[in-house]
Short mmCIF file of C-alpha atoms in Angstrom, two decimals:
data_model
loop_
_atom_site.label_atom_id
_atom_site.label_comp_id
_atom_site.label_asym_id
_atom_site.label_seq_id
_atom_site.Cartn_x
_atom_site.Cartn_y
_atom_site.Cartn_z
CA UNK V 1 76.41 -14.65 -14.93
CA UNK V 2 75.04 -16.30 -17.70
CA UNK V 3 71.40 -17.91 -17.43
CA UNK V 4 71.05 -22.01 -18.00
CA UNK V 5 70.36 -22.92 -21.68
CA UNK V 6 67.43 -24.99 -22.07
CA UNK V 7 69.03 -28.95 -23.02
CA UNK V 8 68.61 -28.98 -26.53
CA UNK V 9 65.85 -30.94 -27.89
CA UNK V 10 65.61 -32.83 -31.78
CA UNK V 11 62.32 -31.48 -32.01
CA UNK V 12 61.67 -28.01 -32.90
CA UNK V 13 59.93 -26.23 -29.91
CA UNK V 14 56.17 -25.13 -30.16
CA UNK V 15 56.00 -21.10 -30.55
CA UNK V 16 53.89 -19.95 -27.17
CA UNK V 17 51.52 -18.34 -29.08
CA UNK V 18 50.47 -20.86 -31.26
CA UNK V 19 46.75 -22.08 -30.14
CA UNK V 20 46.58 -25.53 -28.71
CA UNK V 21 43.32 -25.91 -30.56
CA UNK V 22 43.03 -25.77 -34.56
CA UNK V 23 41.08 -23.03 -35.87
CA UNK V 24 38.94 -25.51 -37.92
CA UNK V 25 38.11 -27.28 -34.61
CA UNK V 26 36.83 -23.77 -32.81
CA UNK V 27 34.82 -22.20 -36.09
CA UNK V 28 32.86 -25.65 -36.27
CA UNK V 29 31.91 -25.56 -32.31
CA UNK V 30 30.65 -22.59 -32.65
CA UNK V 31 28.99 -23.23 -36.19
CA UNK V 32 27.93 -25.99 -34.21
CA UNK V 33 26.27 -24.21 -31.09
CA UNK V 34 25.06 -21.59 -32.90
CA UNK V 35 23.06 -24.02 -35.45
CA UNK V 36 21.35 -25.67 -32.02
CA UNK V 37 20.67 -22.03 -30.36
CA UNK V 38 19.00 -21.13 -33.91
CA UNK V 39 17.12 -23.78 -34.17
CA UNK V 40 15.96 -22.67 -30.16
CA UNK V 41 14.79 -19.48 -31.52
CA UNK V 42 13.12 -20.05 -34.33
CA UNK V 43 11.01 -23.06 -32.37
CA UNK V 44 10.36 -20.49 -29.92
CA UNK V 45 9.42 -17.52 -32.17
CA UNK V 46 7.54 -19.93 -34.15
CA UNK V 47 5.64 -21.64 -30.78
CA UNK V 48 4.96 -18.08 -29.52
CA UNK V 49 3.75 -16.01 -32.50
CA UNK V 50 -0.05 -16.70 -32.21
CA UNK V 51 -0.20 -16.37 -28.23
CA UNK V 52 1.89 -12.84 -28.38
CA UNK V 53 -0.14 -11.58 -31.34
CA UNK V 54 -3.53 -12.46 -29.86
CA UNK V 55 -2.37 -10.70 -26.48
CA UNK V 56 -1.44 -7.48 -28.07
CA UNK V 57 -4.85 -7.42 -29.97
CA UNK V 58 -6.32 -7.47 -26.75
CA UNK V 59 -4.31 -4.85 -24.92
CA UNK V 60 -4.76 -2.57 -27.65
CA UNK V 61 -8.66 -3.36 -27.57
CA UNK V 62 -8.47 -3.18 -23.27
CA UNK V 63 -6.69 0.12 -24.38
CA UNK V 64 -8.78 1.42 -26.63
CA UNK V 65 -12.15 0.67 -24.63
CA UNK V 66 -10.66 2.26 -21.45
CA UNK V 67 -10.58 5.53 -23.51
CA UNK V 68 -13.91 5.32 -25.74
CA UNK V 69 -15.88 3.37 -23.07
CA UNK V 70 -18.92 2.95 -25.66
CA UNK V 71 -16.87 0.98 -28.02
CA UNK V 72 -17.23 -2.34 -28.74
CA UNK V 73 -14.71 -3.30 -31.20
CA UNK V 74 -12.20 -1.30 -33.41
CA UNK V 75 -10.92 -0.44 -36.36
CA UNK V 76 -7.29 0.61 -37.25
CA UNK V 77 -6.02 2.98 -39.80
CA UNK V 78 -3.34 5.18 -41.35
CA UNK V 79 -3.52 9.08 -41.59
CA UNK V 80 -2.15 9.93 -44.69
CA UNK V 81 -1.37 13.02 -46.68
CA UNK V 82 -4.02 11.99 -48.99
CA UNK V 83 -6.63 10.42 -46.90
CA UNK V 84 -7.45 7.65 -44.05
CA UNK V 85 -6.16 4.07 -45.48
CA UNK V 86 -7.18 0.44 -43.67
CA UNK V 87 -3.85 -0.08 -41.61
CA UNK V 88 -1.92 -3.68 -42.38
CA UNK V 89 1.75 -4.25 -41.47
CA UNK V 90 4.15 -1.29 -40.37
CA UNK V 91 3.33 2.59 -40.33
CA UNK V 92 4.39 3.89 -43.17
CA UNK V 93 6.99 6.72 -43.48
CA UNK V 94 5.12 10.16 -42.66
CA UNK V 95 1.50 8.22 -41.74
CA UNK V 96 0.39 7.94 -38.67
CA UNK V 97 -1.59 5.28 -36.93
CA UNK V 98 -4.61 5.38 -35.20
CA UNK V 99 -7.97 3.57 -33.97
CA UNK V 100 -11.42 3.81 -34.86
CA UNK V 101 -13.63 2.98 -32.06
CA UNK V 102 -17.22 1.59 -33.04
CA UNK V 103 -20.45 1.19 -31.02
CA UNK V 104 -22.52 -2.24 -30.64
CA UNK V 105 -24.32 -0.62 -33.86
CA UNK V 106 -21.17 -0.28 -35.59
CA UNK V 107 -21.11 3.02 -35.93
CA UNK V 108 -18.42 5.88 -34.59
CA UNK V 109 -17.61 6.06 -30.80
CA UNK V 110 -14.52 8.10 -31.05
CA UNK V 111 -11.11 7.86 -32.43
CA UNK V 112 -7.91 6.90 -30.38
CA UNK V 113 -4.65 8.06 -30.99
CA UNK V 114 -1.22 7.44 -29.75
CA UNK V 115 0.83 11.09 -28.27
CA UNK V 116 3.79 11.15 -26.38
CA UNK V 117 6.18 13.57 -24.75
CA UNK V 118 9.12 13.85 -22.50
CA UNK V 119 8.59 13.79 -18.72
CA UNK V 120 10.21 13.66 -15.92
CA UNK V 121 12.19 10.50 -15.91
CA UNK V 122 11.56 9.30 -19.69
CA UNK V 123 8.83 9.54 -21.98
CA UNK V 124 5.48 9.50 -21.21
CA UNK V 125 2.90 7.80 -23.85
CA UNK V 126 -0.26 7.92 -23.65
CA UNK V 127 -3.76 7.27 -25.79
CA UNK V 128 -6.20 9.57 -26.14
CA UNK V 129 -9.68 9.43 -27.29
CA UNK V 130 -11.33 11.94 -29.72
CA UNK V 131 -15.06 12.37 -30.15
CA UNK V 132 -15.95 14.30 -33.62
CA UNK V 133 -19.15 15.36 -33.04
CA UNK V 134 -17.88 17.77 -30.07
CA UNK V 135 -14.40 18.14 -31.30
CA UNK V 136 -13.04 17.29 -28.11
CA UNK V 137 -10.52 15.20 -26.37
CA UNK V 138 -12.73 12.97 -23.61
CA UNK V 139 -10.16 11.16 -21.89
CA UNK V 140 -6.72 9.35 -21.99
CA UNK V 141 -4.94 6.30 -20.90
CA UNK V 142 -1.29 5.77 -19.95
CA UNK V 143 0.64 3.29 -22.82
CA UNK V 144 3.84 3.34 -21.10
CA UNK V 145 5.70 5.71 -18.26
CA UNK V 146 8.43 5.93 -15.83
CA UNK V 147 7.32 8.47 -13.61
CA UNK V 148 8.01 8.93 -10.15
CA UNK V 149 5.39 6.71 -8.74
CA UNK V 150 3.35 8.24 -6.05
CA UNK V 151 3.76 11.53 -7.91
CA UNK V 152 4.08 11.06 -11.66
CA UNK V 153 1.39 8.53 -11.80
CA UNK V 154 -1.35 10.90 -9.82
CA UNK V 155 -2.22 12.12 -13.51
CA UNK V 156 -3.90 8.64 -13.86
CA UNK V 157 -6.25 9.10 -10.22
CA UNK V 158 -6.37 12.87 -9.23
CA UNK V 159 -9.86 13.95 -9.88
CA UNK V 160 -9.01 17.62 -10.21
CA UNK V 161 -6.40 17.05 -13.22
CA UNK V 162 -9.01 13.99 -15.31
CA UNK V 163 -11.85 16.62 -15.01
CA UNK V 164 -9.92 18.62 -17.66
CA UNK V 165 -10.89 15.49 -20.14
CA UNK V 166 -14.09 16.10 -19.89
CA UNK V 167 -14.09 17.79 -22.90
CA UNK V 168 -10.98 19.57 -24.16
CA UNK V 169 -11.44 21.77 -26.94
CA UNK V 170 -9.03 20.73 -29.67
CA UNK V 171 -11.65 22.50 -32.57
CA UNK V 172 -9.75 23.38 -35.95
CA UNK V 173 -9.30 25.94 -37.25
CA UNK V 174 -11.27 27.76 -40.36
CA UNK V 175 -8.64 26.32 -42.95
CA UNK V 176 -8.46 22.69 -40.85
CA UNK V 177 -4.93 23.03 -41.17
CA UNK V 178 -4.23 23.00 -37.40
CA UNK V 179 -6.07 23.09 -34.12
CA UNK V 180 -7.79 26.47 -33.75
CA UNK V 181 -6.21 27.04 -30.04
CA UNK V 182 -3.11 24.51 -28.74
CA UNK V 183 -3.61 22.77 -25.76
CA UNK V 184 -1.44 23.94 -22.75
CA UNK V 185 -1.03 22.85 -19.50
CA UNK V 186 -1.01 25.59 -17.19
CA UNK V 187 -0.19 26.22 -13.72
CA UNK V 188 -2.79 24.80 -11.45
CA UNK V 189 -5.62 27.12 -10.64
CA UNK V 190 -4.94 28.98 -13.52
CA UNK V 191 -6.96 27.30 -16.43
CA UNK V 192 -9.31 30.08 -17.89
CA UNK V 193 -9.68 28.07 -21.11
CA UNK V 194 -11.77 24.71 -22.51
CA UNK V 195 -8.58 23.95 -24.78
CA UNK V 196 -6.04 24.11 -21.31
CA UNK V 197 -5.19 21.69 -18.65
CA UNK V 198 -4.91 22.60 -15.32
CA UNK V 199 -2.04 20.73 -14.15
CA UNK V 200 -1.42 18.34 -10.71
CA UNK V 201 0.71 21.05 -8.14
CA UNK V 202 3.59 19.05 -7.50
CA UNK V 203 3.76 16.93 -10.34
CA UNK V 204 3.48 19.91 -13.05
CA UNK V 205 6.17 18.24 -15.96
CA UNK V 206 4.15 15.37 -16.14
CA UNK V 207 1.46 17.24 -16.44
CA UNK V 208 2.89 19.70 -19.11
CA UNK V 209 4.13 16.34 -20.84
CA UNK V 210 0.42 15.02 -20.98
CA UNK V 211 -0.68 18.28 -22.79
CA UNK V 212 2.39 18.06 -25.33
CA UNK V 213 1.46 14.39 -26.20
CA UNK V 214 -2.36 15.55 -26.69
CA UNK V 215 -0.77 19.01 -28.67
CA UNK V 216 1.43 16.93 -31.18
CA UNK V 217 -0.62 14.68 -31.84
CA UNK V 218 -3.64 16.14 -32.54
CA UNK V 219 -1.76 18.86 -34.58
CA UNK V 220 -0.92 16.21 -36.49
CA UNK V 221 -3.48 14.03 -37.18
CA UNK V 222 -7.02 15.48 -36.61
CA UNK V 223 -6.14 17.58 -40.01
CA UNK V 224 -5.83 14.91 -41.76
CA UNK V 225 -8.66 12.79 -40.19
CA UNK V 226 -11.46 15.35 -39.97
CA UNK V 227 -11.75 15.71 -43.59
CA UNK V 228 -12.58 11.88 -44.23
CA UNK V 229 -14.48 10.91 -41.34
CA UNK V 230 -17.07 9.57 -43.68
CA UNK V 231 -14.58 7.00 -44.52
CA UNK V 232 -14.67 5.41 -41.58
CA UNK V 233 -17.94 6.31 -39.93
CA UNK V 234 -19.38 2.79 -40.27
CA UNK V 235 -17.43 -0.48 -39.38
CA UNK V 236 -15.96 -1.58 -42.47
CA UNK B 1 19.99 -40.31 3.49
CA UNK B 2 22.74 -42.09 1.90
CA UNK B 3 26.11 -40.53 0.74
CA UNK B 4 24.72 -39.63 -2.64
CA UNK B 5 21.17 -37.72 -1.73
CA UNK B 6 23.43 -36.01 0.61
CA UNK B 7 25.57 -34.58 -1.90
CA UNK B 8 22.57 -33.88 -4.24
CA UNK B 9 21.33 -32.18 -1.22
CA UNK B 10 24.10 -30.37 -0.62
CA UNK B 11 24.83 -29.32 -4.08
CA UNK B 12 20.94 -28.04 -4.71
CA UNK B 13 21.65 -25.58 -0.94
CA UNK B 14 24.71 -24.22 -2.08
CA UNK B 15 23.03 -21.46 -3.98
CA UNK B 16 20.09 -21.04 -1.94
CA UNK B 17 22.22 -20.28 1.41
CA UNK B 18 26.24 -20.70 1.36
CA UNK B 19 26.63 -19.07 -1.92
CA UNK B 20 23.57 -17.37 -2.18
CA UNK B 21 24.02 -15.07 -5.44
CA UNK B 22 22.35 -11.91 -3.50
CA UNK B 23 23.22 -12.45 -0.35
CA UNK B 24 26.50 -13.76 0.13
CA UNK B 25 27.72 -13.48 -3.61
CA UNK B 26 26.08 -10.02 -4.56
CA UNK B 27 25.89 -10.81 -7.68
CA UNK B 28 23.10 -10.08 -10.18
CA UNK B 29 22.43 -6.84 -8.50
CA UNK B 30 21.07 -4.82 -11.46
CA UNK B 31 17.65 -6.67 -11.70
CA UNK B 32 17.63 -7.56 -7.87
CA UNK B 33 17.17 -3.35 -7.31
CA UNK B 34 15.24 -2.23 -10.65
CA UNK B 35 12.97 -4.85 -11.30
CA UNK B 36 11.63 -5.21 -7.01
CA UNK B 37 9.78 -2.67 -6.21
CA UNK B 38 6.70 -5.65 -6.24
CA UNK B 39 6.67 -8.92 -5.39
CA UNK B 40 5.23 -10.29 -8.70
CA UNK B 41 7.95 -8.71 -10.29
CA UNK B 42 10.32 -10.24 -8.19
CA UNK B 43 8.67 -13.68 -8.77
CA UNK B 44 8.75 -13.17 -12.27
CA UNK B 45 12.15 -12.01 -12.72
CA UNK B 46 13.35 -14.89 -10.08
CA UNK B 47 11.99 -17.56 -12.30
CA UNK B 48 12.62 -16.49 -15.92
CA UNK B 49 16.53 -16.19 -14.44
CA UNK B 50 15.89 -19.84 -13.10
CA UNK B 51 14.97 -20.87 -16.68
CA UNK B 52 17.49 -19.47 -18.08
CA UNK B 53 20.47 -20.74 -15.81
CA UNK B 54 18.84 -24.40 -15.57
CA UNK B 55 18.84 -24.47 -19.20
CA UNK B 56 21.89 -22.71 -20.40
CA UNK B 57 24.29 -24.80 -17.31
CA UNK B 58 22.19 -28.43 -19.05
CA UNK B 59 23.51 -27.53 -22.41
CA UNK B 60 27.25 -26.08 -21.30
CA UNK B 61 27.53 -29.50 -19.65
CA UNK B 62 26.24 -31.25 -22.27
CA UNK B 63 28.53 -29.53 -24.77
CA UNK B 64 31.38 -29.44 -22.12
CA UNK B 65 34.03 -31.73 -23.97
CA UNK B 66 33.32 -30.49 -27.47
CA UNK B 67 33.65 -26.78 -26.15
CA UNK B 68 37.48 -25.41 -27.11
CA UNK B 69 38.51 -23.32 -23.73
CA UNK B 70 39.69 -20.52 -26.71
CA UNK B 71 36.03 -19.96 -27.52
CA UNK B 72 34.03 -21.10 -24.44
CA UNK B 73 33.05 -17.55 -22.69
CA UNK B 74 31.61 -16.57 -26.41
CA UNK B 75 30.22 -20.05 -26.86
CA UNK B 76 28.66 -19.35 -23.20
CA UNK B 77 27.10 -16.27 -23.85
CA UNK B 78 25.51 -17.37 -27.23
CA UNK B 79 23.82 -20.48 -25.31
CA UNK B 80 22.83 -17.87 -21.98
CA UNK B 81 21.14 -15.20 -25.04
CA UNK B 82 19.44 -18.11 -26.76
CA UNK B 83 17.44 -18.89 -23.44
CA UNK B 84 16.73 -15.74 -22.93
CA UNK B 85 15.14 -14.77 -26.16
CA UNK B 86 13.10 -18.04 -25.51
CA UNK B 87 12.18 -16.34 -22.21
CA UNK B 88 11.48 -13.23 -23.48
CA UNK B 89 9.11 -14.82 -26.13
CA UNK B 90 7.56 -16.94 -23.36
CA UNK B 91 6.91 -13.73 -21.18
CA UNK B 92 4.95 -11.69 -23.74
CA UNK B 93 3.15 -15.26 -25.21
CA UNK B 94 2.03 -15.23 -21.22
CA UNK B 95 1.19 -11.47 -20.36
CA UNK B 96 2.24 -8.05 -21.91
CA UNK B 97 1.76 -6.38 -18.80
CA UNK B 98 4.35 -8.55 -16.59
CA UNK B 99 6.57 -8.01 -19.90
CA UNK B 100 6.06 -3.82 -19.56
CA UNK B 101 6.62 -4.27 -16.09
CA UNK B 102 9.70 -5.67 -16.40
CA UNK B 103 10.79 -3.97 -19.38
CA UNK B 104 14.49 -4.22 -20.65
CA UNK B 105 15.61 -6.43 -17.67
CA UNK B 106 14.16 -9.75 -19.49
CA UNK B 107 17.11 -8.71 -21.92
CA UNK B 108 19.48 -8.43 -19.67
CA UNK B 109 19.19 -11.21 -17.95
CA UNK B 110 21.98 -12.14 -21.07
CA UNK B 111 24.72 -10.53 -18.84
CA UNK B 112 23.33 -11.19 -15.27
CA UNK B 113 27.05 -12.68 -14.10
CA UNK B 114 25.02 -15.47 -11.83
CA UNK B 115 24.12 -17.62 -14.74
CA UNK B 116 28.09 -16.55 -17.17
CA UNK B 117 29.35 -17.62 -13.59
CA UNK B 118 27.88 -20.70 -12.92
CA UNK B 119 28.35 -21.75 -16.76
CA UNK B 120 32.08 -20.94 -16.18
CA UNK B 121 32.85 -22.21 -12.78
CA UNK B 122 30.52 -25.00 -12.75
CA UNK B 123 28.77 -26.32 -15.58
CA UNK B 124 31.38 -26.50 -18.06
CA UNK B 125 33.05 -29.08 -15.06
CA UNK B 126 30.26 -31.20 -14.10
CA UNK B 127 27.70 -33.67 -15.06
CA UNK B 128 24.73 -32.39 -16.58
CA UNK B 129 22.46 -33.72 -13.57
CA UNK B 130 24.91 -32.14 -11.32
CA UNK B 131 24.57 -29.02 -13.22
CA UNK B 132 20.87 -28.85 -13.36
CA UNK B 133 21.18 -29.29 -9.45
CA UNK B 134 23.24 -27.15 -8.77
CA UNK B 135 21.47 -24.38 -11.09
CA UNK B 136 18.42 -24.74 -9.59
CA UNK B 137 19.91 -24.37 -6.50
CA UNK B 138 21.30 -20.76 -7.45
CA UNK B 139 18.43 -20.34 -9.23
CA UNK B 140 15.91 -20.65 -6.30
CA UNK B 141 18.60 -18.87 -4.44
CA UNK B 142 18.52 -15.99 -6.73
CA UNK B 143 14.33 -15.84 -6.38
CA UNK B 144 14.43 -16.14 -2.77
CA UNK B 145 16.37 -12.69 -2.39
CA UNK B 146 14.05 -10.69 -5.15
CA UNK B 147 11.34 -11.71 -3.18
CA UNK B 148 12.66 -10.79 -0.05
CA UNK B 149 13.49 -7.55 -1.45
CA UNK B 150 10.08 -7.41 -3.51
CA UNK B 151 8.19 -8.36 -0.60
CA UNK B 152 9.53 -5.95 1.75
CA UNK B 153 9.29 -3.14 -0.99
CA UNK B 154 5.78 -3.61 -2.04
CA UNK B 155 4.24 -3.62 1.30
CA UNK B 156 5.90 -0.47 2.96
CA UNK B 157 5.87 1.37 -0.69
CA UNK B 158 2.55 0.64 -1.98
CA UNK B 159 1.02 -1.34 1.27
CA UNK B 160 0.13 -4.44 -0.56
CA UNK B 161 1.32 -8.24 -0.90
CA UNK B 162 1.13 -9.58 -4.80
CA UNK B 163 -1.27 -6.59 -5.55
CA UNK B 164 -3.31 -7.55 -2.59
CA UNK B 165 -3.98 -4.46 -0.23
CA UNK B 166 -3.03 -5.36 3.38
CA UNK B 167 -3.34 -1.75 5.90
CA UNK B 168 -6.95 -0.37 3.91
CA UNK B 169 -7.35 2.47 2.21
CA UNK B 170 -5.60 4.93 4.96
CA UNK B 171 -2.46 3.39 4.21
CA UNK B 172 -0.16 6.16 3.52
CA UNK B 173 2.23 4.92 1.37
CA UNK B 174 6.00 5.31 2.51
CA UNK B 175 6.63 5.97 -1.82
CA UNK B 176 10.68 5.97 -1.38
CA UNK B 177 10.52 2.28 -0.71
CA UNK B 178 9.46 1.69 -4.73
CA UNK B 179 12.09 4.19 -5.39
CA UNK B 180 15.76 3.33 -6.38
CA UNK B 181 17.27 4.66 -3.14
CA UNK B 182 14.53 2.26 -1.15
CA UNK B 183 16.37 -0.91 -3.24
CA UNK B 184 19.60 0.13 -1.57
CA UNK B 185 17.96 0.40 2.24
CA UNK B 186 16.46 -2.98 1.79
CA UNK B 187 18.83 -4.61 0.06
CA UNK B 188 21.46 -3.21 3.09
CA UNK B 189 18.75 -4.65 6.00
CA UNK B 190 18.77 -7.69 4.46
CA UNK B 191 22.38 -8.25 3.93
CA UNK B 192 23.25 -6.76 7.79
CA UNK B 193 20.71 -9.03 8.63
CA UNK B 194 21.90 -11.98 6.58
CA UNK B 195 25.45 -11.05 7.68
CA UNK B 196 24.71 -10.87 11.48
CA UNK B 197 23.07 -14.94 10.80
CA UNK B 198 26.04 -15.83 9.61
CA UNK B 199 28.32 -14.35 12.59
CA UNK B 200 25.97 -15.85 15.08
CA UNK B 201 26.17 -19.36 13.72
CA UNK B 202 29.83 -19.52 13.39
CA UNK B 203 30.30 -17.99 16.85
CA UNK B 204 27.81 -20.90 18.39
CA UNK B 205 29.59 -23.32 16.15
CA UNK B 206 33.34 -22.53 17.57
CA UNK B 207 32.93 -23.52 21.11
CA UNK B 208 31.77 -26.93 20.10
CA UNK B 209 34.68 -27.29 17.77
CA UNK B 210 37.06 -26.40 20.24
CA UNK B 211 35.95 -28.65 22.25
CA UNK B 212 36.19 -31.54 19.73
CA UNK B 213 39.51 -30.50 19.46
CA UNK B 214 40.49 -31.02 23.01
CA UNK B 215 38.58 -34.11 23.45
CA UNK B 216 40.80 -35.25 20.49
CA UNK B 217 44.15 -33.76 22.29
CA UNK B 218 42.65 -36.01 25.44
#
């Protein structure tokens, strides 16, 4: 059986998938809405700039002072190849940043540097404070983590695990090329060593992870900083 | 209240109890189990979505007859991401350590499907007071159930209320509350319990229909 033809009609029928609206009509709504939502941004960025700026001065200050607690204000700068540079803008490819930390005289407190390592759930960052005239790391504060909390986040509060900050050896060695011994984390009741970390029982890879960010790091930069401390021994 | 307050009335409770978006809709359920494991978290998160779905359904609305149906969900989500870098700005102009705490969830507020949904269903319908209202109403909805979850999180996980320490210092914390796996028990209590509300008011409401029923039959 044949199906019912459609009654002719004069004028020719509109192809189903031709759009209803003209293209012209849909590029300039969203040229349109996309022109207001840019103009949103900008305002905001612009409105914001000064207030966000000013607050991360601060926490890096708060961050900075919680690590060298005789510092009174700071100085930042690159770790070069060829020396210690004032820092402005970006880190340059291959430098690496890090904080002077001057007393109410203006002279050196300790220097603050960024490590970081993998934990247990993500990353763990941290900033650490080093004090030249003993060579040693004196303490560290957390910059951002995702351990578990209750057990992750006992590396910030358990007496036992801090006292290793003290004064960790991280002296260089003869050729200041590298650290003289690198800082482990051992197993807890273990630590024979100034330059180890006797690590939290039951939360031993964030542990480990704090001694890997301190390792790196200070592999890293103290060979290039120890050289030219009298660069930056006063407050510019 | 006349016949219009009423409807303004009714249109600002529709989010905040009959479609509630955690609740009843379960919607949004990403942020509503990372982001609570405090009650200033919750708070936080609860208003910056409030922002952003007040002003992102005021400017669908606006925009509603110029707005081809071809390109409105891209149209949409350009307008929701606009409000939500503003937030995002706001957040860290206001304090860095709410924006840590809260990390990439500010972000992705962009795809939370409360505030596509309500552009969608709602505002790209209405006036734009109607869809301010009703936004608001979703909005303060939405807060209402982080807090409920934050609230109930931070005090059995950490024992405090907005950072304030309520059981002393022999509080031992119950720590799987601030876990993920706590989000899921709470969020479950609440919804059995929101659930079981529900049941109990439509139960007490049927006799009294039936019986305007039969009255009518009479």
């Amino acid at each position: 059986m044949n199906a019912p033809q459609p009654p002719e009609s004069s004028s020719a029928p509109v192809p189903p998938s031709a759009p209803t609206t003209p293209t012209a009509a849909m590029i300039r709504t969203l040229g349109l809405v996309a022109t207001i939502c840019g103009l949103i941004i900008v305002g905001a960025y612009q409105g914001s700039f000064s207030a966000v700026q000013e607050n991360k001065r601060i926490a890096l200050e708060r961050a900075v002072f919680k690590v060298i607690p005789s510092a009174r204000s700071i100085g930042e700068y690159f770790a070069t190849a060829n020396g210690v540079t004032p820092a402005s803008g970006d880190t340059p490819p291959g430098a690496i940043r890090f904080y002077a930390g001057y007393d109410a005289d203006g002279k050196l407190a300790g220097v603050a540097a960024e490590g970081a390592a993998k934990g247990y759930a993500d990353v763990v960052r941290i900033l650490f404070a080093w004090i030249p005239e003993c060579q040693c790391v004196t303490g560290f504060g957390l910059v951002s983590s995702r351990e578990t909390p209750g057990i992750g986040d006992k590396i910030l509060v358990d007496r036992d695990f801090l006292a290793n900050f003290k004064e960790l050896d991280v002296r260089l060695n003869a050729d200041m090329n590298a650290l003289a011994n690198e800082v482990k984390t051992v197993k807890h009741g273990t630590k024979t060593q100034p330059w180890q970390i006797d690590a939290i029982s039951g939360a031993t890879i964030t542990s480990r992870a704090v001694g890997r960010g301190i390792n790196e790091a200070a592999q890293a930069l103290l060979p290039r900083v120890a050289p030219h401390l009298d660069s930056i021994r006063t407050k510019p | 209240m006349n016949l219009g307050q009423a409807k303004t009335f009714d249109e600002f409770m529709e989010g905040i109890w009959r479609q509630n978006p955690v609740f009843v809709m379960a919607l949004g359920m990403c942020p509503t189990l990372a982001v609570t494991v405090s009650a200033i978290n919750a708070l936080s998160m609860g208003v910056a979505t409030t922002f952003v779905l007040i002003c992102s359904c005021l400017l669908v609305s606006l925009l509603r007859r110029v707005i081809p149906k071809e390109v409105r969900i891209a149209t949409y989500i350009v307008i929701i991401a606009t409000f939500v870098t503003v937030t995002d700005y706001a957040i860290q102009a206001i304090s860095l350590t709410l924006y840590d705490a809260l990390g990439a969830f500010i972000q992705l507020i962009v795809v939370n499907c409360v505030i596509l949904g309500r552009a969608e269903a709602h505002a790209s319908k209405v006036s734009p007071l109607t869809a301010v209202i009703n936004a608001a109403g979703m909005g303060a909805g939405f807060t209402i159930g982080l807090l409920a979850l934050g609230t109930v999180r931070e005090i059995f996980g950490n024992g405090t209320l907005f950072g304030i320490s309520l059981f002393g210092a022999n509080f031992q914390p119950w720590v799987i509350m601030v876990l993920p796996p706590g989000g899921f028990f709470v969020l479950g209590g609440w919804l059995l319990l929101f659930a079981w509300w529900a049941k109990r008011r439509d139960k007490a409401a049927l006799p009294a229909d039936k019986a305007a029923e039969g009255h009518q039959h009479a």
